[in-house]
mmCIF file of C-alpha atoms and ligand atoms in Angstrom:
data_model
loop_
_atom_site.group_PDB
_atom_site.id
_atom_site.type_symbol
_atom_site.label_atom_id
_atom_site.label_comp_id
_atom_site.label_asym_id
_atom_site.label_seq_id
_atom_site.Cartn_x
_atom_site.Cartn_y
_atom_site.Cartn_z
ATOM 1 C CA UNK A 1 -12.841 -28.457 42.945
ATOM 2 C CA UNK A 2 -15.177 -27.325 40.365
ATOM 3 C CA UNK A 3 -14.763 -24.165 41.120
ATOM 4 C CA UNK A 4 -11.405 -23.967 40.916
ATOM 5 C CA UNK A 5 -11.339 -25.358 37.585
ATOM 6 C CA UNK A 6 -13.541 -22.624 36.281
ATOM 7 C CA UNK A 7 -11.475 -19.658 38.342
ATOM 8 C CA UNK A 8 -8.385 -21.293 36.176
ATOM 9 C CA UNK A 9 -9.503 -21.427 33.357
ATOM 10 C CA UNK A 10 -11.161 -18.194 33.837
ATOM 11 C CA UNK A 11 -7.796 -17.035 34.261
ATOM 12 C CA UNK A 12 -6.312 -18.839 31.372
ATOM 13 C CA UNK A 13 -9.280 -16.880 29.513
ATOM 14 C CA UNK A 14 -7.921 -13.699 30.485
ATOM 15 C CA UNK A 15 -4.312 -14.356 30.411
ATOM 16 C CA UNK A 16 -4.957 -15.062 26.507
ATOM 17 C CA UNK A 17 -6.764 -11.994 26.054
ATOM 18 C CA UNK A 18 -4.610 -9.469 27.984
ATOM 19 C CA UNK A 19 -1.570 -11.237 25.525
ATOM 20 C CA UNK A 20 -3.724 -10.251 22.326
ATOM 21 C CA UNK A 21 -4.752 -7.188 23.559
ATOM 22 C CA UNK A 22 -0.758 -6.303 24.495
ATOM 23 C CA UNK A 23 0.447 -7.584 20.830
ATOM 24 C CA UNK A 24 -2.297 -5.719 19.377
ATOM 25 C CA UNK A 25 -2.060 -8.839 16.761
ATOM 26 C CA UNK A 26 -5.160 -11.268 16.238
ATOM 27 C CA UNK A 27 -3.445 -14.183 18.460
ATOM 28 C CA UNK A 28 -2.578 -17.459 17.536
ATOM 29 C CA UNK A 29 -5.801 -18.126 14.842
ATOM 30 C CA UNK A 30 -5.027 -14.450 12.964
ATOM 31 C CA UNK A 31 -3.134 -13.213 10.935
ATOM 32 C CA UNK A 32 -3.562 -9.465 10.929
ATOM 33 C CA UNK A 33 -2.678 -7.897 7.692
ATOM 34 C CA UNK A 34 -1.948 -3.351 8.273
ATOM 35 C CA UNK A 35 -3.048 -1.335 4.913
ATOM 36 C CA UNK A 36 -4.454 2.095 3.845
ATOM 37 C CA UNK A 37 -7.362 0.486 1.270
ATOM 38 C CA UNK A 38 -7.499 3.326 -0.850
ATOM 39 C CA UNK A 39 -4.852 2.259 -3.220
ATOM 40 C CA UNK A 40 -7.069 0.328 -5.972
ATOM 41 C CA UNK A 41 -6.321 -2.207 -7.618
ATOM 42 C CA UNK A 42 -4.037 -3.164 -4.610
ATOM 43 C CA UNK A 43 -6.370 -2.364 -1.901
ATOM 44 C CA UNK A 44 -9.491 -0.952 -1.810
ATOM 45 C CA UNK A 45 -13.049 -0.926 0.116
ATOM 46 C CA UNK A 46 -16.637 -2.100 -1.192
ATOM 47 C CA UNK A 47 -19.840 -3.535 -0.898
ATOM 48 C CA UNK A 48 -18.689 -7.457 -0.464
ATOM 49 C CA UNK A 49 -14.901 -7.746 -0.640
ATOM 50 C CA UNK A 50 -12.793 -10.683 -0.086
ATOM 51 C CA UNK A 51 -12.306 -9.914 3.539
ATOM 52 C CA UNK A 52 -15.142 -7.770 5.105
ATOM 53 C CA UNK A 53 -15.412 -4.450 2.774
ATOM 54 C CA UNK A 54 -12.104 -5.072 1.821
ATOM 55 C CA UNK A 55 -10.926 -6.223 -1.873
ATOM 56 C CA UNK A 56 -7.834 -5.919 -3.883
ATOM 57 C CA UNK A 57 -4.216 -7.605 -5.389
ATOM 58 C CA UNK A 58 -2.669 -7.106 -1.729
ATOM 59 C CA UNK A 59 -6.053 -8.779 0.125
ATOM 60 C CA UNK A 60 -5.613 -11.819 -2.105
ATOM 61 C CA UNK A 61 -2.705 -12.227 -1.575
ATOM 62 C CA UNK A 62 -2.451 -11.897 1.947
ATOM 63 C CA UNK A 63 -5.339 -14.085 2.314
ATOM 64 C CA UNK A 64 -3.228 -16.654 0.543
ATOM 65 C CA UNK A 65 -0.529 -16.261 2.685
ATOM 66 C CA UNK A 66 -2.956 -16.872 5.912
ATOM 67 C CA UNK A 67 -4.913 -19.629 4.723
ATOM 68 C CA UNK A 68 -0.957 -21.181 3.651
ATOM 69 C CA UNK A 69 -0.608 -20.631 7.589
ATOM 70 C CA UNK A 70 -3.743 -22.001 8.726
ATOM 71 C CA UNK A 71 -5.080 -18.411 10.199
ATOM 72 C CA UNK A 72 -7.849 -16.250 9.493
ATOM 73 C CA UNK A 73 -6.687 -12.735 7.527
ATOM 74 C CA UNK A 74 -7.755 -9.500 9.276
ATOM 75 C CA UNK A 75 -7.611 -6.338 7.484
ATOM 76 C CA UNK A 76 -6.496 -3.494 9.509
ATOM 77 C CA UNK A 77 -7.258 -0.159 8.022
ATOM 78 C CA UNK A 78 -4.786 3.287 8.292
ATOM 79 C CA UNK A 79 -3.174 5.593 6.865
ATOM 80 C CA UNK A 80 -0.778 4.625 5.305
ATOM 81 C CA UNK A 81 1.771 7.165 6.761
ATOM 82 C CA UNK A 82 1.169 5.410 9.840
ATOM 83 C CA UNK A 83 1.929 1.625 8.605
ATOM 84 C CA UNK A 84 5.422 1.481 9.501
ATOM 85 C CA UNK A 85 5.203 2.429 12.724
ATOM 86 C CA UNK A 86 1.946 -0.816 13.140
ATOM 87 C CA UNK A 87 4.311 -3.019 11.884
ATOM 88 C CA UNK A 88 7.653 -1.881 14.077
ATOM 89 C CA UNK A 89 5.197 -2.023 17.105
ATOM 90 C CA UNK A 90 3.797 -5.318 16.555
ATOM 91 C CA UNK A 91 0.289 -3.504 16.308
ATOM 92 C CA UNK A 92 -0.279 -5.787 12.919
ATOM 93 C CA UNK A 93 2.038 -8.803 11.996
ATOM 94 C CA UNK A 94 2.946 -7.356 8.811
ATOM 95 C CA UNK A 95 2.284 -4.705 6.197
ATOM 96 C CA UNK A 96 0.389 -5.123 2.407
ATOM 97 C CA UNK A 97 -0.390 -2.138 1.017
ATOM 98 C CA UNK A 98 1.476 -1.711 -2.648
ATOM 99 C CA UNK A 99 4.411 -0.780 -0.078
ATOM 100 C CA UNK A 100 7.628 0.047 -1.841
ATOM 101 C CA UNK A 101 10.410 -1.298 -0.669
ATOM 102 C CA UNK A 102 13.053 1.677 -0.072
ATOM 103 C CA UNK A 103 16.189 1.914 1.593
ATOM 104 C CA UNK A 104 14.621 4.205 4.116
ATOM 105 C CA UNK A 105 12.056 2.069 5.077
ATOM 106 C CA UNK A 106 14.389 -1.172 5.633
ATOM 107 C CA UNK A 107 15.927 0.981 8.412
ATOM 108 C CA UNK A 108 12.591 0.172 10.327
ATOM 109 C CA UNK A 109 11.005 -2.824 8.556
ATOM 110 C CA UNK A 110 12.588 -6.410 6.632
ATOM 111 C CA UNK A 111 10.653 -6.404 3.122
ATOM 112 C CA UNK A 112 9.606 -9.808 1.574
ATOM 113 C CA UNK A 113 10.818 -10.485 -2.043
ATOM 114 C CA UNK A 114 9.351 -8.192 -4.612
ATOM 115 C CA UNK A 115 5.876 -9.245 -5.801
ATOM 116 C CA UNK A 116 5.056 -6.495 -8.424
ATOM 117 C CA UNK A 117 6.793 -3.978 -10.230
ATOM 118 C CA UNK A 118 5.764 -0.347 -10.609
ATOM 119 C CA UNK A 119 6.500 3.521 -11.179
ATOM 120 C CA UNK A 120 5.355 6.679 -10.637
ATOM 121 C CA UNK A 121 3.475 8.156 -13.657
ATOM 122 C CA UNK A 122 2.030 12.273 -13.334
ATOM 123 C CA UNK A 123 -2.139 12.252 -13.727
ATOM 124 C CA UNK A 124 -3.430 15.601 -15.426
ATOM 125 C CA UNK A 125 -6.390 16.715 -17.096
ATOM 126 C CA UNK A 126 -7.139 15.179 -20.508
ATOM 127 C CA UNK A 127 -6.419 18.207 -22.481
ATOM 128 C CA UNK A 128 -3.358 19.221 -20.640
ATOM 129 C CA UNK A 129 -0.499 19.689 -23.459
ATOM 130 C CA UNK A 130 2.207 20.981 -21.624
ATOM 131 C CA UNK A 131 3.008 18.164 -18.798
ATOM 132 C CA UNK A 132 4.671 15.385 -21.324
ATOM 133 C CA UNK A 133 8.029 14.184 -18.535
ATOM 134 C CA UNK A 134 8.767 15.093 -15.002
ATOM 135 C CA UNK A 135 10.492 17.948 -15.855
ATOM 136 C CA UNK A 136 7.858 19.988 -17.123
ATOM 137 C CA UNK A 137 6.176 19.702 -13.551
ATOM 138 C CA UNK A 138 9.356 22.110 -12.442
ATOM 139 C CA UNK A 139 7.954 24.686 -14.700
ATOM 140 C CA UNK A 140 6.084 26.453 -12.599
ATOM 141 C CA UNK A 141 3.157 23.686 -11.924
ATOM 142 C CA UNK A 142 1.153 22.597 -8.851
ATOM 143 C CA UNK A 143 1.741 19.049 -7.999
ATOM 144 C CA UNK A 144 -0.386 16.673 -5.768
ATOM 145 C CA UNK A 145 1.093 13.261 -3.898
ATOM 146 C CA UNK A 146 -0.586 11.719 -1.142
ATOM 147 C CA UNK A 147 1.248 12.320 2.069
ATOM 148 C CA UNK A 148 4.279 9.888 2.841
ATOM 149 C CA UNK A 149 3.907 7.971 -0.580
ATOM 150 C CA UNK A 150 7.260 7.326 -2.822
ATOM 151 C CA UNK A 151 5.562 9.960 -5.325
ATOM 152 C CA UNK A 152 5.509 12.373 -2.265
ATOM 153 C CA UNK A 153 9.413 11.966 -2.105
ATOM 154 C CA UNK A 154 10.223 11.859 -5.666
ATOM 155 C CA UNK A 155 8.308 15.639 -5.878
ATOM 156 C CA UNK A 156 9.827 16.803 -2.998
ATOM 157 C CA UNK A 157 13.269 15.382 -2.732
ATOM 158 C CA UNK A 158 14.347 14.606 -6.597
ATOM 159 C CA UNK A 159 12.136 16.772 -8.193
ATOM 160 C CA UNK A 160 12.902 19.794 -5.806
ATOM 161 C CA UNK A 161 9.204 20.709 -6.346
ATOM 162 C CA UNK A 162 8.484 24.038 -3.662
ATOM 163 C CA UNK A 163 6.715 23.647 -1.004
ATOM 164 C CA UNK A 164 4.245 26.146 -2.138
ATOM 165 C CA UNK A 165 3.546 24.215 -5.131
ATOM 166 C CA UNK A 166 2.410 20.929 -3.476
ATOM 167 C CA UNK A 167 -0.853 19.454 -2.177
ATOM 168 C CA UNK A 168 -0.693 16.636 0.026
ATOM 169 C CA UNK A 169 -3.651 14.625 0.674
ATOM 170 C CA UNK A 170 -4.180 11.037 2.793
ATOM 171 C CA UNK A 171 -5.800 9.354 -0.335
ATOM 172 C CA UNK A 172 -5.258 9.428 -3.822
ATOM 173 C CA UNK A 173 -8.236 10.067 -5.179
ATOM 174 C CA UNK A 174 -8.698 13.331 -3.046
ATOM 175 C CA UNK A 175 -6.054 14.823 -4.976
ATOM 176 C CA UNK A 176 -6.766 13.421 -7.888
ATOM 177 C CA UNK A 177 -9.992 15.564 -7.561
ATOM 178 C CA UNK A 178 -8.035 18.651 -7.259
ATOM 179 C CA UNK A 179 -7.010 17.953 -10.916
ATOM 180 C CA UNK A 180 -10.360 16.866 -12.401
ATOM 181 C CA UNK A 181 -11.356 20.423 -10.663
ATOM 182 C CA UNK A 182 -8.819 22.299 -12.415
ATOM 183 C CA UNK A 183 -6.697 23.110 -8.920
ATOM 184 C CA UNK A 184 -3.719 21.771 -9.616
ATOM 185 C CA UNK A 185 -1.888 20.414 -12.748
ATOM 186 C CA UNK A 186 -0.406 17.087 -11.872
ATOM 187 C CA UNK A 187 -0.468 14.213 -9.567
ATOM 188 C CA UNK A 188 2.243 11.995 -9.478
ATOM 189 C CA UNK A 189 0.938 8.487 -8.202
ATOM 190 C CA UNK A 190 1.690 4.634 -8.353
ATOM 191 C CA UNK A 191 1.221 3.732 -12.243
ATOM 192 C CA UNK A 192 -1.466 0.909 -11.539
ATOM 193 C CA UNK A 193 -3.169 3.140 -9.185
ATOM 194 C CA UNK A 194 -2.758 6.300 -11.704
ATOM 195 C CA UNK A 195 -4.538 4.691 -14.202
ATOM 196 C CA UNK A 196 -7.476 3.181 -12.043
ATOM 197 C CA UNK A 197 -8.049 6.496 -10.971
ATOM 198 C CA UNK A 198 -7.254 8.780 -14.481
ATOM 199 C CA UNK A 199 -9.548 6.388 -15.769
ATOM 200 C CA UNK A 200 -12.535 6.586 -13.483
ATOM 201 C CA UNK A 201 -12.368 10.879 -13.260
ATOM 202 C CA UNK A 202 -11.766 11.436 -17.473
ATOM 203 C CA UNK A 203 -7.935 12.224 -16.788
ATOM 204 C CA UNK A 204 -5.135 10.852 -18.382
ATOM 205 C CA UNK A 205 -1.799 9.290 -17.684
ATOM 206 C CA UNK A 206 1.571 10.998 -18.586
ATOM 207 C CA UNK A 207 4.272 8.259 -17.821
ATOM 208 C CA UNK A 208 8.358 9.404 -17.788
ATOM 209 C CA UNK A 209 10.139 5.966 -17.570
ATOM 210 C CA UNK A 210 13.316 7.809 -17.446
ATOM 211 C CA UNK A 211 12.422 9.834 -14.691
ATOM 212 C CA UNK A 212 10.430 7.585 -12.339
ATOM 213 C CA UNK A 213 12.649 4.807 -11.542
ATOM 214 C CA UNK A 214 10.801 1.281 -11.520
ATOM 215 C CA UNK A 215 9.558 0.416 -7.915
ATOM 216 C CA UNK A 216 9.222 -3.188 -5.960
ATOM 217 C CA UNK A 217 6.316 -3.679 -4.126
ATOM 218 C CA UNK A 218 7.069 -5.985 -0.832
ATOM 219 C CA UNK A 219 5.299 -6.881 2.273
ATOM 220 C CA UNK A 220 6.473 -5.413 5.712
ATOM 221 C CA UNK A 221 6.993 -7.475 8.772
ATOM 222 C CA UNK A 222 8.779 -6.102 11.922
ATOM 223 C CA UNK A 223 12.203 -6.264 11.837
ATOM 224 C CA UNK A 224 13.714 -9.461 12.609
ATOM 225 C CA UNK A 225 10.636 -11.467 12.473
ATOM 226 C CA UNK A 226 12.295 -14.182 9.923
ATOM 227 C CA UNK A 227 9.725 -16.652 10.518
ATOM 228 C CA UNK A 228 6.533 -14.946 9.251
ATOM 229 C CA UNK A 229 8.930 -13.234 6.267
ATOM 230 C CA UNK A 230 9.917 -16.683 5.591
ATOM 231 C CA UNK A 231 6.301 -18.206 5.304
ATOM 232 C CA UNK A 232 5.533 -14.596 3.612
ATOM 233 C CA UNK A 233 8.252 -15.723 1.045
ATOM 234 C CA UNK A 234 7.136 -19.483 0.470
ATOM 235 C CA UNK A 235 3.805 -18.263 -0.587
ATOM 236 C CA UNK A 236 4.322 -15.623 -3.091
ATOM 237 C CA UNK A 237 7.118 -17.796 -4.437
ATOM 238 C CA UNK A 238 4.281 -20.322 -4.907
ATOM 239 C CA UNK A 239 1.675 -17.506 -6.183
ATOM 240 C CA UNK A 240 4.837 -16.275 -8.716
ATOM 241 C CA UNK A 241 5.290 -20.061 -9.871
ATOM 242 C CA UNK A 242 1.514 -20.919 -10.500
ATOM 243 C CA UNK A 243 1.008 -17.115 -12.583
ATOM 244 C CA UNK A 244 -1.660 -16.743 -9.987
ATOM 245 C CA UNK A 245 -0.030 -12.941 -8.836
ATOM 246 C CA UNK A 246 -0.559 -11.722 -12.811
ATOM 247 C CA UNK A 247 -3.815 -13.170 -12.703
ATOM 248 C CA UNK A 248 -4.674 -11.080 -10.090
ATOM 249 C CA UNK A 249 -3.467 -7.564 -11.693
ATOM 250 C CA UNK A 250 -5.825 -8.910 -14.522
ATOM 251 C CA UNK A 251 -8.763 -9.561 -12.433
ATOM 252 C CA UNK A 252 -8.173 -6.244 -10.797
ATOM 253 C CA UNK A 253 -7.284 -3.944 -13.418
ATOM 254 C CA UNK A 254 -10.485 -4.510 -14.661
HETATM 255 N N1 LIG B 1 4.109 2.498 -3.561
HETATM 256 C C1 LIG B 1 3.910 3.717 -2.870
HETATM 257 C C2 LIG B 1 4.729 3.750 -1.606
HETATM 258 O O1 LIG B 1 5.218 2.773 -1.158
HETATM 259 C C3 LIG B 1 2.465 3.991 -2.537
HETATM 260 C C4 LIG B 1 1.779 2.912 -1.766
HETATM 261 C C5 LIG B 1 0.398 3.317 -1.287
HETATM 262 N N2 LIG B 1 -0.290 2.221 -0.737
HETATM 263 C C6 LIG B 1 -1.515 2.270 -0.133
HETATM 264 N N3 LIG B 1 -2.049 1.160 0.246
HETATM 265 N N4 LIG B 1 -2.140 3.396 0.056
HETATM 266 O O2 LIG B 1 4.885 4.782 -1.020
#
């Protein structure tokens, strides 16, 4: 009898695992959040962050979000060309990473409202003269983008950049490097992002508002999955109401 109880539950135990293990996803006490933490202030990795090494706008507020669901947040670190796909294949429940939500990428995602607003802005060195709009970067310049970003689309698609002219990294600040080392000219990046990083290598910031077209951040969940967007939704329209989201670019930006 005894024994039988312990075979079952044995094979309960396994039954559960073998489900989380299939999912990919944390189970029923997790919530597992899918990011590419090299996108400060939004997310980023040190010593003691808010979850594990991990720190930023998007970890706060996903924690918020988990804790408004009674689950624990787990971060789940990629790059970020690779989020969609994490998200489509249940790998993580949904996606926070500074994500803009585009037309193409609501083909294989649902976004959540918009919970920040940014642009692209073009990083170059701090004596640079002759980068002052987008245009400029057609004459003749070497442009950087991380891989799979919006900025990597705007050079390549709108701005008709050629491919010979282009470095694509995984993370911003490798690129951003390129510039502080006199490599390339530009970068075109995320504007909160830009300036975290102009600011930490002695660059500077060249924003075009009439070029770079203002961009929604939104979290990711698979398609379909109404019920997590819908508890996604309840808490950032809670975060938006109490001013707690532009408290957090504050804290962060700093
Ligand atoms: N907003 C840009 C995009 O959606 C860049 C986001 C990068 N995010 C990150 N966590 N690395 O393409």
């Amino acid at each position: 009898m005894k024994k039988s109880i312990l075979k079952a539950s044995a094979l309960a135990a396994a039954a559960v695992m073998s489900a989380a293990l299939l999912t990919g996803c944390g189970g029923e006490d997790k919530l597992v959040m899918g990011t590419n933490a090299a996108f400060p202030p939004f997310e980023f990795t040190t010593a003691q962050g808010l979850v594990g090494e991990f720190d930023g706008i998007d970890v706060a507020i996903a924690s918020e979000i988990a804790s408004d669901m009674g689950k624990q947040l787990e971060v789940a670190d990629m790059d970020f060309d690779g989020l969609i796909a994490a998200v489509s294949t249940g790998k993580v429940d949904m996606v926070a990473a500074g994500m803009t939500a585009t037309d193409e990428r609501r083909k294989n995602v649902d976004f959540s409202d918009t919970y920040f607003l940014a642009s692209q802005v073009m990083v170059v060195a701090a004596d640079n003269t002759d980068i002052t709009k987008a245009e400029d970067l057609k004459n003749d310049k070497t442009v950087g983008v991380v891989l799979g970003y919006t900025g990597d689309s705007i050079v390549t698609n709108d701005l008709q950049i050629p491919e010979n002219k282009i470095t694509r990294t995984n993370r911003g600040l490798d690129v951003v490097q390129e510039v502080k080392n006199g490599k390339i000219d530009a970068v075109v990046i995320d504007s909160a992002t830009g300036k975290a990083l102009a600011e930490k290598n002695g660059l500077k910031v060249v924003e075009d508002p009439e070029a770079f077209e203002t961009e929604e951040y939104a979290i990711a969940v698979k398609k379909g999955n109404t019920e997590l967007l819908d508890k996604i939704n309840a808490t950032l329209a809670e975060l938006k109401a109490s001013g707690k989201i532009d408290e957090l670019a504050v804290k962060y930006n700093q």
